[in-house]
Coordinates of C-alpha atoms in Angstrom, one line a residue:
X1467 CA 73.2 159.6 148.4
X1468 CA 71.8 156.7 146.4
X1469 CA 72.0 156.3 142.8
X1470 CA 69.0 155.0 140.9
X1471 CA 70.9 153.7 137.9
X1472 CA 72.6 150.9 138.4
X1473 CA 75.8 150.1 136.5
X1474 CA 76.6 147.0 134.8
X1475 CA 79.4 145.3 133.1
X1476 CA 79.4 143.1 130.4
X1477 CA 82.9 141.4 129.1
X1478 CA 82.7 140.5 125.4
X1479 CA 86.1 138.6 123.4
X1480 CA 86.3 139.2 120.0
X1481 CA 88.6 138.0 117.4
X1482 CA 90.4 140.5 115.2
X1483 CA 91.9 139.2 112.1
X1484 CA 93.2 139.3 108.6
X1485 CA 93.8 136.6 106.3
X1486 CA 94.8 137.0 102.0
X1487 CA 93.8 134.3 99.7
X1488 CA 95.6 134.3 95.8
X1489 CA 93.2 135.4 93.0
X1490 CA 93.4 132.3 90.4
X1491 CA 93.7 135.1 88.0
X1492 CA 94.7 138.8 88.7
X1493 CA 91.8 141.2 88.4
X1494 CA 92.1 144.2 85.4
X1495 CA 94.1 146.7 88.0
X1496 CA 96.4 143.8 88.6
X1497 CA 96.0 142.7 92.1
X1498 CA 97.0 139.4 92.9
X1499 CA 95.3 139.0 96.0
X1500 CA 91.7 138.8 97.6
X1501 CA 92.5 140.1 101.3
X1502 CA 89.8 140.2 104.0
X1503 CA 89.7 142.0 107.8
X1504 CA 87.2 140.7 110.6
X1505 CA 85.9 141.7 114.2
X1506 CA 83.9 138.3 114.8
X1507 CA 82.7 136.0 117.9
X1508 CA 85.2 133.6 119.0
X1509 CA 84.3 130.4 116.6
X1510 CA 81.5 132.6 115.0
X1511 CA 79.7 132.9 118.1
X1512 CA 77.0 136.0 117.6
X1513 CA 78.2 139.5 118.9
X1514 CA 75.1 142.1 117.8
X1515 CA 73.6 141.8 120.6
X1516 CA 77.4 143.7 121.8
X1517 CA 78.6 145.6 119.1
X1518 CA 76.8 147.7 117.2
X1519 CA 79.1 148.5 114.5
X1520 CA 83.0 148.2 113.4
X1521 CA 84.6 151.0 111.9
X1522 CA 87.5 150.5 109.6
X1523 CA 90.2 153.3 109.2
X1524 CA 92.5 152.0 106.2
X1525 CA 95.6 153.9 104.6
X1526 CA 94.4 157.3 102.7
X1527 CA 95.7 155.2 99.5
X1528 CA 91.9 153.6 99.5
X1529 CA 89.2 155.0 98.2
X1530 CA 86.9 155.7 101.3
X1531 CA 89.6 154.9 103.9
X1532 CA 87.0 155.1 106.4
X1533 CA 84.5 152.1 106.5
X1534 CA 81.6 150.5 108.2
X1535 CA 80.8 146.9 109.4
X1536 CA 82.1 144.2 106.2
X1537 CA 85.3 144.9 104.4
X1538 CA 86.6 143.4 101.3
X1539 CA 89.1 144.8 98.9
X1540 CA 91.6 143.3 96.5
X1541 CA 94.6 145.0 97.0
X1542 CA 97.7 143.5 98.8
X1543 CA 99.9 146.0 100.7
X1544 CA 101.3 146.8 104.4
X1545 CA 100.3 148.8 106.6
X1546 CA 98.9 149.5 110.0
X1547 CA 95.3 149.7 110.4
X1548 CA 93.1 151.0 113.2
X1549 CA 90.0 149.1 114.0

């Protein structure tokens, strides 16, 4: 029996990171920190073409833990985070 779809593979490498930056001064809450989480292109190389969109599942201490595409948020803490 013949198929008439045809499968096709596509492998895309992304880079998944963090990085923290000090605030010069705190903000009003007191955080010290800016802190930032990506899913880019290796060296910024475009993936939209791939990915549609990143969903961001934080620590139920956040408001909206759950969040689409950008992140920003300036709070410093550990914890593991799914992506």
């Amino acid at each position: 029996m013949f198929s008439s779809e045809r499968s096709c593979a596509v492998q895309v490498k992304l880079e998944l990171g963090h990085r923290a930056q000090v605030r010069k001064k705190p903000t009003v809450e007191g955080f010290t920190h800016d802190w930032m989480v990506f899913v880019r292109g290796p060296e910024h190389s475009n993936i939209q073409h791939f990915v549609e969109k990143v969903v961001f599942h934080l620590h139920e201490s956040f408001p909206r833990p759950k969040r689409v595409y950008n992140f920003t948020h300036w709070k410093w803490e550990k914890w593991q985070m799914s992506i």
